[in-house]
Amino acid sequence: VLAAIASKVLMKVFYGARVARPDLLRAITYLSQFLTKWTPECDRRLHRLMCYLKGTLKHKLVGWVGDSTNDIRPHLFSDADFAGCQTTNKSTTGVYLSLEGPNTCFPISTISKKQSCVSYSTPEAELVAGAFALRQVGCPAMTLWQCLAGSVYDTPADNQKLTNAEQLPYCLYFHGDNSAMV
């Protein structure tokens, strides 16, 4: 029933989701892979997505900055599900990059993407997600962070004691929730 307008609806929701609602990205990208072979099950899933969106209209991603540049560090989070796709048994990678400090939490980037391989265990799926996060988001973020914050981290005088934050000015903090992967 909704096949004729499904693409239009999904793209409008995707436009808003990429800016302020990363929780919708996986559902939107999952439905968009069926645009050329739309079924009544896809109608039901799109209806469920729109009902969820209507019920959570006031939810949005926000960030705040209350620290100077030398107190802020980039934090990279990665996660994966195991065999989340019911048709291919492929896992989904989730990545979140933010700048954090004592009074700062500012989101920079989010990614939700189906993995290109089939993993045989949860730690393997998490390892694929972590490698993707570091390669595609972490390394470019560090290059940008060095350019933006480089002048703040000039070499101190020899007699000046450094704090932990000053000792690692270009450190990327990586977070994962699977101890076997970490």
JSON list of C-alpha atoms in Angstrom, two decimals:
[
{"chain": "A", "resi": 1, "resn": "VAL", "atom": "CA", "xyz": [0.00, 0.00, 0.00]},
{"chain": "A", "resi": 2, "resn": "LEU", "atom": "CA", "xyz": [2.74, 2.46, 0.95]},
{"chain": "A", "resi": 3, "resn": "ALA", "atom": "CA", "xyz": [5.25, 1.42, -1.72]},
{"chain": "A", "resi": 4, "resn": "ALA", "atom": "CA", "xyz": [4.51, 4.49, -3.87]},
{"chain": "A", "resi": 5, "resn": "ILE", "atom": "CA", "xyz": [5.37, 6.98, -1.12]},
{"chain": "A", "resi": 6, "resn": "ALA", "atom": "CA", "xyz": [7.75, 4.92, 1.05]},
{"chain": "A", "resi": 7, "resn": "SER", "atom": "CA", "xyz": [10.89, 6.49, -0.40]},
{"chain": "A", "resi": 8, "resn": "LYS", "atom": "CA", "xyz": [9.56, 10.02, 0.10]},
{"chain": "A", "resi": 9, "resn": "VAL", "atom": "CA", "xyz": [8.55, 9.32, 3.72]},
{"chain": "A", "resi": 10, "resn": "LEU", "atom": "CA", "xyz": [11.83, 7.60, 4.61]},
{"chain": "A", "resi": 11, "resn": "MET", "atom": "CA", "xyz": [13.99, 10.36, 3.11]},
{"chain": "A", "resi": 12, "resn": "LYS", "atom": "CA", "xyz": [12.13, 13.08, 5.02]},
{"chain": "A", "resi": 13, "resn": "VAL", "atom": "CA", "xyz": [12.51, 11.19, 8.29]},
{"chain": "A", "resi": 14, "resn": "PHE", "atom": "CA", "xyz": [16.16, 10.42, 7.48]},
{"chain": "A", "resi": 15, "resn": "TYR", "atom": "CA", "xyz": [16.88, 14.14, 6.93]},
{"chain": "A", "resi": 16, "resn": "GLY", "atom": "CA", "xyz": [15.80, 14.95, 10.49]},
{"chain": "A", "resi": 17, "resn": "ALA", "atom": "CA", "xyz": [17.28, 11.80, 12.02]},
{"chain": "A", "resi": 18, "resn": "ARG", "atom": "CA", "xyz": [20.81, 12.46, 10.78]},
{"chain": "A", "resi": 19, "resn": "VAL", "atom": "CA", "xyz": [20.85, 15.80, 12.62]},
{"chain": "A", "resi": 20, "resn": "ALA", "atom": "CA", "xyz": [18.99, 15.24, 15.88]},
{"chain": "A", "resi": 21, "resn": "ARG", "atom": "CA", "xyz": [17.71, 11.65, 16.19]},
{"chain": "A", "resi": 22, "resn": "PRO", "atom": "CA", "xyz": [20.44, 9.02, 15.72]},
{"chain": "A", "resi": 23, "resn": "ASP", "atom": "CA", "xyz": [18.18, 6.46, 17.41]},
{"chain": "A", "resi": 24, "resn": "LEU", "atom": "CA", "xyz": [16.15, 6.32, 14.17]},
{"chain": "A", "resi": 25, "resn": "LEU", "atom": "CA", "xyz": [19.07, 5.68, 11.79]},
{"chain": "A", "resi": 26, "resn": "ARG", "atom": "CA", "xyz": [19.09, 1.89, 11.99]},
{"chain": "A", "resi": 27, "resn": "ALA", "atom": "CA", "xyz": [15.34, 1.53, 11.47]},
{"chain": "A", "resi": 28, "resn": "ILE", "atom": "CA", "xyz": [15.38, 3.93, 8.50]},
{"chain": "A", "resi": 29, "resn": "THR", "atom": "CA", "xyz": [18.32, 2.30, 6.77]},
{"chain": "A", "resi": 30, "resn": "TYR", "atom": "CA", "xyz": [16.84, -1.15, 7.33]},
{"chain": "A", "resi": 31, "resn": "LEU", "atom": "CA", "xyz": [13.56, -0.14, 5.69]},
{"chain": "A", "resi": 32, "resn": "SER", "atom": "CA", "xyz": [15.29, 1.68, 2.84]},
{"chain": "A", "resi": 33, "resn": "GLN", "atom": "CA", "xyz": [16.93, -1.54, 1.65]},
{"chain": "A", "resi": 34, "resn": "PHE", "atom": "CA", "xyz": [13.44, -2.81, 0.73]},
{"chain": "A", "resi": 35, "resn": "LEU", "atom": "CA", "xyz": [12.36, 0.16, -1.41]},
{"chain": "A", "resi": 36, "resn": "THR", "atom": "CA", "xyz": [12.55, -1.84, -4.66]},
{"chain": "A", "resi": 37, "resn": "LYS", "atom": "CA", "xyz": [10.84, -4.91, -3.16]},
{"chain": "A", "resi": 38, "resn": "TRP", "atom": "CA", "xyz": [8.28, -3.38, -0.77]},
{"chain": "A", "resi": 39, "resn": "THR", "atom": "CA", "xyz": [5.97, -5.83, 1.01]},
{"chain": "A", "resi": 40, "resn": "PRO", "atom": "CA", "xyz": [3.02, -5.59, 3.43]},
{"chain": "A", "resi": 41, "resn": "GLU", "atom": "CA", "xyz": [5.52, -6.35, 6.24]},
{"chain": "A", "resi": 42, "resn": "CYS", "atom": "CA", "xyz": [7.42, -3.19, 5.22]},
{"chain": "A", "resi": 43, "resn": "ASP", "atom": "CA", "xyz": [4.13, -1.25, 5.47]},
{"chain": "A", "resi": 44, "resn": "ARG", "atom": "CA", "xyz": [3.73, -2.51, 9.03]},
{"chain": "A", "resi": 45, "resn": "ARG", "atom": "CA", "xyz": [7.32, -1.58, 9.94]},
{"chain": "A", "resi": 46, "resn": "LEU", "atom": "CA", "xyz": [7.01, 1.91, 8.43]},
{"chain": "A", "resi": 47, "resn": "HIS", "atom": "CA", "xyz": [3.76, 2.46, 10.34]},
{"chain": "A", "resi": 48, "resn": "ARG", "atom": "CA", "xyz": [5.47, 1.35, 13.55]},
{"chain": "A", "resi": 49, "resn": "LEU", "atom": "CA", "xyz": [8.39, 3.72, 12.88]},
{"chain": "A", "resi": 50, "resn": "MET", "atom": "CA", "xyz": [6.05, 6.65, 12.28]},
{"chain": "A", "resi": 51, "resn": "CYS", "atom": "CA", "xyz": [4.09, 5.86, 15.46]},
{"chain": "A", "resi": 52, "resn": "TYR", "atom": "CA", "xyz": [7.36, 5.78, 17.43]},
{"chain": "A", "resi": 53, "resn": "LEU", "atom": "CA", "xyz": [8.39, 9.08, 15.88]},
{"chain": "A", "resi": 54, "resn": "LYS", "atom": "CA", "xyz": [5.04, 10.69, 16.72]},
{"chain": "A", "resi": 55, "resn": "GLY", "atom": "CA", "xyz": [5.29, 9.50, 20.34]},
{"chain": "A", "resi": 56, "resn": "THR", "atom": "CA", "xyz": [8.84, 10.80, 20.77]},
{"chain": "A", "resi": 57, "resn": "LEU", "atom": "CA", "xyz": [8.73, 14.13, 18.94]},
{"chain": "A", "resi": 58, "resn": "LYS", "atom": "CA", "xyz": [10.20, 15.99, 21.90]},
{"chain": "A", "resi": 59, "resn": "HIS", "atom": "CA", "xyz": [13.28, 13.74, 22.04]},
{"chain": "A", "resi": 60, "resn": "LYS", "atom": "CA", "xyz": [16.38, 15.17, 20.39]},
{"chain": "A", "resi": 61, "resn": "LEU", "atom": "CA", "xyz": [20.14, 15.03, 20.60]},
{"chain": "A", "resi": 62, "resn": "VAL", "atom": "CA", "xyz": [21.64, 17.99, 22.44]},
{"chain": "A", "resi": 63, "resn": "GLY", "atom": "CA", "xyz": [25.14, 19.03, 23.40]},
{"chain": "A", "resi": 64, "resn": "TRP", "atom": "CA", "xyz": [26.69, 21.56, 25.72]},
{"chain": "A", "resi": 65, "resn": "VAL", "atom": "CA", "xyz": [30.11, 23.14, 26.05]},
{"chain": "A", "resi": 66, "resn": "GLY", "atom": "CA", "xyz": [31.28, 24.64, 29.34]},
{"chain": "A", "resi": 67, "resn": "ASP", "atom": "CA", "xyz": [35.04, 24.05, 29.30]},
{"chain": "A", "resi": 68, "resn": "SER", "atom": "CA", "xyz": [38.04, 25.55, 27.60]},
{"chain": "A", "resi": 69, "resn": "THR", "atom": "CA", "xyz": [39.68, 23.64, 24.74]},
{"chain": "A", "resi": 70, "resn": "ASN", "atom": "CA", "xyz": [42.49, 22.28, 26.89]},
{"chain": "A", "resi": 71, "resn": "ASP", "atom": "CA", "xyz": [39.98, 20.49, 29.16]},
{"chain": "A", "resi": 72, "resn": "ILE", "atom": "CA", "xyz": [38.09, 18.78, 26.31]},
{"chain": "A", "resi": 73, "resn": "ARG", "atom": "CA", "xyz": [39.00, 15.42, 24.75]},
{"chain": "A", "resi": 74, "resn": "PRO", "atom": "CA", "xyz": [37.44, 13.40, 21.92]},
{"chain": "A", "resi": 75, "resn": "HIS", "atom": "CA", "xyz": [35.70, 10.19, 23.02]},
{"chain": "A", "resi": 76, "resn": "LEU", "atom": "CA", "xyz": [34.82, 7.44, 20.54]},
{"chain": "A", "resi": 77, "resn": "PHE", "atom": "CA", "xyz": [32.23, 4.77, 21.35]},
{"chain": "A", "resi": 78, "resn": "SER", "atom": "CA", "xyz": [31.60, 1.67, 19.27]},
{"chain": "A", "resi": 79, "resn": "ASP", "atom": "CA", "xyz": [29.13, -1.18, 19.61]},
{"chain": "A", "resi": 80, "resn": "ALA", "atom": "CA", "xyz": [27.74, -4.02, 17.54]},
{"chain": "A", "resi": 81, "resn": "ASP", "atom": "CA", "xyz": [24.88, -6.44, 17.66]},
{"chain": "A", "resi": 82, "resn": "PHE", "atom": "CA", "xyz": [25.46, -10.08, 16.77]},
{"chain": "A", "resi": 83, "resn": "ALA", "atom": "CA", "xyz": [23.70, -11.32, 13.61]},
{"chain": "A", "resi": 84, "resn": "GLY", "atom": "CA", "xyz": [21.09, -8.57, 13.81]},
{"chain": "A", "resi": 85, "resn": "CYS", "atom": "CA", "xyz": [19.89, -8.85, 10.21]},
{"chain": "A", "resi": 86, "resn": "GLN", "atom": "CA", "xyz": [17.39, -11.69, 9.99]},
{"chain": "A", "resi": 87, "resn": "THR", "atom": "CA", "xyz": [17.95, -12.29, 6.29]},
{"chain": "A", "resi": 88, "resn": "THR", "atom": "CA", "xyz": [21.77, -12.19, 6.04]},
{"chain": "A", "resi": 89, "resn": "ASN", "atom": "CA", "xyz": [22.89, -12.77, 9.68]},
{"chain": "A", "resi": 90, "resn": "LYS", "atom": "CA", "xyz": [25.16, -9.75, 9.38]},
{"chain": "A", "resi": 91, "resn": "SER", "atom": "CA", "xyz": [25.80, -7.58, 12.41]},
{"chain": "A", "resi": 92, "resn": "THR", "atom": "CA", "xyz": [25.23, -3.83, 12.69]},
{"chain": "A", "resi": 93, "resn": "THR", "atom": "CA", "xyz": [27.96, -1.40, 13.71]},
{"chain": "A", "resi": 94, "resn": "GLY", "atom": "CA", "xyz": [27.17, 1.63, 15.84]},
{"chain": "A", "resi": 95, "resn": "VAL", "atom": "CA", "xyz": [29.65, 4.50, 16.28]},
{"chain": "A", "resi": 96, "resn": "TYR", "atom": "CA", "xyz": [29.35, 7.69, 18.33]},
{"chain": "A", "resi": 97, "resn": "LEU", "atom": "CA", "xyz": [31.98, 10.45, 18.57]},
{"chain": "A", "resi": 98, "resn": "SER", "atom": "CA", "xyz": [31.73, 13.28, 21.06]},
{"chain": "A", "resi": 99, "resn": "LEU", "atom": "CA", "xyz": [33.86, 15.93, 22.71]},
{"chain": "A", "resi": 100, "resn": "GLU", "atom": "CA", "xyz": [33.79, 15.54, 26.47]},
{"chain": "A", "resi": 101, "resn": "GLY", "atom": "CA", "xyz": [35.14, 17.38, 29.47]},
{"chain": "A", "resi": 102, "resn": "PRO", "atom": "CA", "xyz": [34.11, 18.13, 33.06]},
{"chain": "A", "resi": 103, "resn": "ASN", "atom": "CA", "xyz": [31.31, 20.43, 31.85]},
{"chain": "A", "resi": 104, "resn": "THR", "atom": "CA", "xyz": [31.17, 19.45, 28.18]},
{"chain": "A", "resi": 105, "resn": "CYS", "atom": "CA", "xyz": [29.41, 16.78, 26.17]},
{"chain": "A", "resi": 106, "resn": "PHE", "atom": "CA", "xyz": [29.04, 17.69, 22.51]},
{"chain": "A", "resi": 107, "resn": "PRO", "atom": "CA", "xyz": [28.12, 15.08, 19.87]},
{"chain": "A", "resi": 108, "resn": "ILE", "atom": "CA", "xyz": [30.13, 15.20, 16.67]},
{"chain": "A", "resi": 109, "resn": "SER", "atom": "CA", "xyz": [29.23, 12.12, 14.66]},
{"chain": "A", "resi": 110, "resn": "THR", "atom": "CA", "xyz": [27.03, 9.02, 14.71]},
{"chain": "A", "resi": 111, "resn": "ILE", "atom": "CA", "xyz": [27.01, 6.03, 12.37]},
{"chain": "A", "resi": 112, "resn": "SER", "atom": "CA", "xyz": [24.78, 2.98, 12.14]},
{"chain": "A", "resi": 113, "resn": "LYS", "atom": "CA", "xyz": [25.87, 0.60, 9.38]},
{"chain": "A", "resi": 114, "resn": "LYS", "atom": "CA", "xyz": [25.46, -3.04, 8.45]},
{"chain": "A", "resi": 115, "resn": "GLN", "atom": "CA", "xyz": [28.78, -4.88, 8.55]},
{"chain": "A", "resi": 116, "resn": "SER", "atom": "CA", "xyz": [30.13, -6.26, 5.29]},
{"chain": "A", "resi": 117, "resn": "CYS", "atom": "CA", "xyz": [31.02, -9.64, 6.81]},
{"chain": "A", "resi": 118, "resn": "VAL", "atom": "CA", "xyz": [29.24, -12.34, 8.80]},
{"chain": "A", "resi": 119, "resn": "SER", "atom": "CA", "xyz": [30.73, -12.67, 12.29]},
{"chain": "A", "resi": 120, "resn": "TYR", "atom": "CA", "xyz": [30.83, -15.97, 14.19]},
{"chain": "A", "resi": 121, "resn": "SER", "atom": "CA", "xyz": [30.77, -14.49, 17.70]},
{"chain": "A", "resi": 122, "resn": "THR", "atom": "CA", "xyz": [29.87, -11.34, 19.58]},
{"chain": "A", "resi": 123, "resn": "PRO", "atom": "CA", "xyz": [33.53, -10.37, 20.22]},
{"chain": "A", "resi": 124, "resn": "GLU", "atom": "CA", "xyz": [34.25, -10.72, 16.49]},
{"chain": "A", "resi": 125, "resn": "ALA", "atom": "CA", "xyz": [31.32, -8.43, 15.62]},
{"chain": "A", "resi": 126, "resn": "GLU", "atom": "CA", "xyz": [32.53, -5.96, 18.26]},
{"chain": "A", "resi": 127, "resn": "LEU", "atom": "CA", "xyz": [36.08, -6.11, 16.87]},
{"chain": "A", "resi": 128, "resn": "VAL", "atom": "CA", "xyz": [34.82, -5.35, 13.34]},
{"chain": "A", "resi": 129, "resn": "ALA", "atom": "CA", "xyz": [32.83, -2.42, 14.76]},
{"chain": "A", "resi": 130, "resn": "GLY", "atom": "CA", "xyz": [35.81, -1.12, 16.74]},
{"chain": "A", "resi": 131, "resn": "ALA", "atom": "CA", "xyz": [38.14, -1.32, 13.75]},
{"chain": "A", "resi": 132, "resn": "PHE", "atom": "CA", "xyz": [35.58, 0.51, 11.59]},
{"chain": "A", "resi": 133, "resn": "ALA", "atom": "CA", "xyz": [35.11, 3.19, 14.27]},
{"chain": "A", "resi": 134, "resn": "LEU", "atom": "CA", "xyz": [38.84, 3.83, 14.66]},
{"chain": "A", "resi": 135, "resn": "ARG", "atom": "CA", "xyz": [39.57, 3.79, 10.93]},
{"chain": "A", "resi": 136, "resn": "GLN", "atom": "CA", "xyz": [36.59, 5.76, 9.62]},
{"chain": "A", "resi": 137, "resn": "VAL", "atom": "CA", "xyz": [35.87, 8.14, 12.51]},
{"chain": "A", "resi": 138, "resn": "GLY", "atom": "CA", "xyz": [38.69, 8.09, 15.08]},
{"chain": "A", "resi": 139, "resn": "CYS", "atom": "CA", "xyz": [41.70, 8.79, 12.86]},
{"chain": "A", "resi": 140, "resn": "PRO", "atom": "CA", "xyz": [40.04, 11.62, 10.89]},
{"chain": "A", "resi": 141, "resn": "ALA", "atom": "CA", "xyz": [38.76, 13.10, 14.17]},
{"chain": "A", "resi": 142, "resn": "MET", "atom": "CA", "xyz": [42.27, 13.11, 15.61]},
{"chain": "A", "resi": 143, "resn": "THR", "atom": "CA", "xyz": [43.62, 14.92, 12.56]},
{"chain": "A", "resi": 144, "resn": "LEU", "atom": "CA", "xyz": [40.90, 17.55, 12.92]},
{"chain": "A", "resi": 145, "resn": "TRP", "atom": "CA", "xyz": [41.42, 17.79, 16.71]},
{"chain": "A", "resi": 146, "resn": "GLN", "atom": "CA", "xyz": [45.16, 18.36, 16.27]},
{"chain": "A", "resi": 147, "resn": "CYS", "atom": "CA", "xyz": [44.44, 21.24, 13.87]},
{"chain": "A", "resi": 148, "resn": "LEU", "atom": "CA", "xyz": [41.77, 22.81, 16.09]},
{"chain": "A", "resi": 149, "resn": "ALA", "atom": "CA", "xyz": [43.45, 22.40, 19.46]},
{"chain": "A", "resi": 150, "resn": "GLY", "atom": "CA", "xyz": [47.12, 22.40, 18.42]},
{"chain": "A", "resi": 151, "resn": "SER", "atom": "CA", "xyz": [47.90, 25.95, 19.53]},
{"chain": "A", "resi": 152, "resn": "VAL", "atom": "CA", "xyz": [46.48, 25.26, 23.00]},
{"chain": "A", "resi": 153, "resn": "TYR", "atom": "CA", "xyz": [49.01, 22.49, 23.64]},
{"chain": "A", "resi": 154, "resn": "ASP", "atom": "CA", "xyz": [52.27, 24.34, 23.19]},
{"chain": "A", "resi": 155, "resn": "THR", "atom": "CA", "xyz": [55.25, 22.86, 25.04]},
{"chain": "A", "resi": 156, "resn": "PRO", "atom": "CA", "xyz": [55.36, 24.18, 28.63]},
{"chain": "A", "resi": 157, "resn": "ALA", "atom": "CA", "xyz": [58.47, 25.47, 30.34]},
{"chain": "A", "resi": 158, "resn": "ASP", "atom": "CA", "xyz": [60.79, 22.79, 31.70]},
{"chain": "A", "resi": 159, "resn": "ASN", "atom": "CA", "xyz": [59.98, 23.59, 35.31]},
{"chain": "A", "resi": 160, "resn": "GLN", "atom": "CA", "xyz": [56.20, 23.47, 34.87]},
{"chain": "A", "resi": 161, "resn": "LYS", "atom": "CA", "xyz": [54.40, 20.33, 36.11]},
{"chain": "A", "resi": 162, "resn": "LEU", "atom": "CA", "xyz": [51.87, 18.86, 33.65]},
{"chain": "A", "resi": 163, "resn": "THR", "atom": "CA", "xyz": [48.45, 17.53, 34.59]},
{"chain": "A", "resi": 164, "resn": "ASN", "atom": "CA", "xyz": [47.19, 14.26, 33.09]},
{"chain": "A", "resi": 165, "resn": "ALA", "atom": "CA", "xyz": [45.09, 16.17, 30.55]},
{"chain": "A", "resi": 166, "resn": "GLU", "atom": "CA", "xyz": [48.10, 18.16, 29.39]},
{"chain": "A", "resi": 167, "resn": "GLN", "atom": "CA", "xyz": [50.33, 15.07, 29.12]},
{"chain": "A", "resi": 168, "resn": "LEU", "atom": "CA", "xyz": [48.05, 13.53, 26.47]},
{"chain": "A", "resi": 169, "resn": "PRO", "atom": "CA", "xyz": [46.78, 16.46, 24.43]},
{"chain": "A", "resi": 170, "resn": "TYR", "atom": "CA", "xyz": [46.04, 14.43, 21.31]},
{"chain": "A", "resi": 171, "resn": "CYS", "atom": "CA", "xyz": [44.67, 11.30, 22.97]},
{"chain": "A", "resi": 172, "resn": "LEU", "atom": "CA", "xyz": [41.48, 9.71, 21.64]},
{"chain": "A", "resi": 173, "resn": "TYR", "atom": "CA", "xyz": [39.53, 7.89, 24.33]},
{"chain": "A", "resi": 174, "resn": "PHE", "atom": "CA", "xyz": [38.01, 4.72, 22.89]},
{"chain": "A", "resi": 175, "resn": "HIS", "atom": "CA", "xyz": [35.09, 3.01, 24.65]},
{"chain": "A", "resi": 176, "resn": "GLY", "atom": "CA", "xyz": [33.68, -0.45, 24.00]},
{"chain": "A", "resi": 177, "resn": "ASP", "atom": "CA", "xyz": [31.25, -2.52, 26.03]},
{"chain": "A", "resi": 178, "resn": "ASN", "atom": "CA", "xyz": [32.67, -5.98, 25.30]},
{"chain": "A", "resi": 179, "resn": "SER", "atom": "CA", "xyz": [35.64, -6.85, 27.52]},
{"chain": "A", "resi": 180, "resn": "ALA", "atom": "CA", "xyz": [36.85, -9.61, 25.17]},
{"chain": "A", "resi": 181, "resn": "MET", "atom": "CA", "xyz": [37.10, -7.08, 22.32]},
{"chain": "A", "resi": 182, "resn": "VAL", "atom": "CA", "xyz": [38.68, -4.35, 24.44]}
]
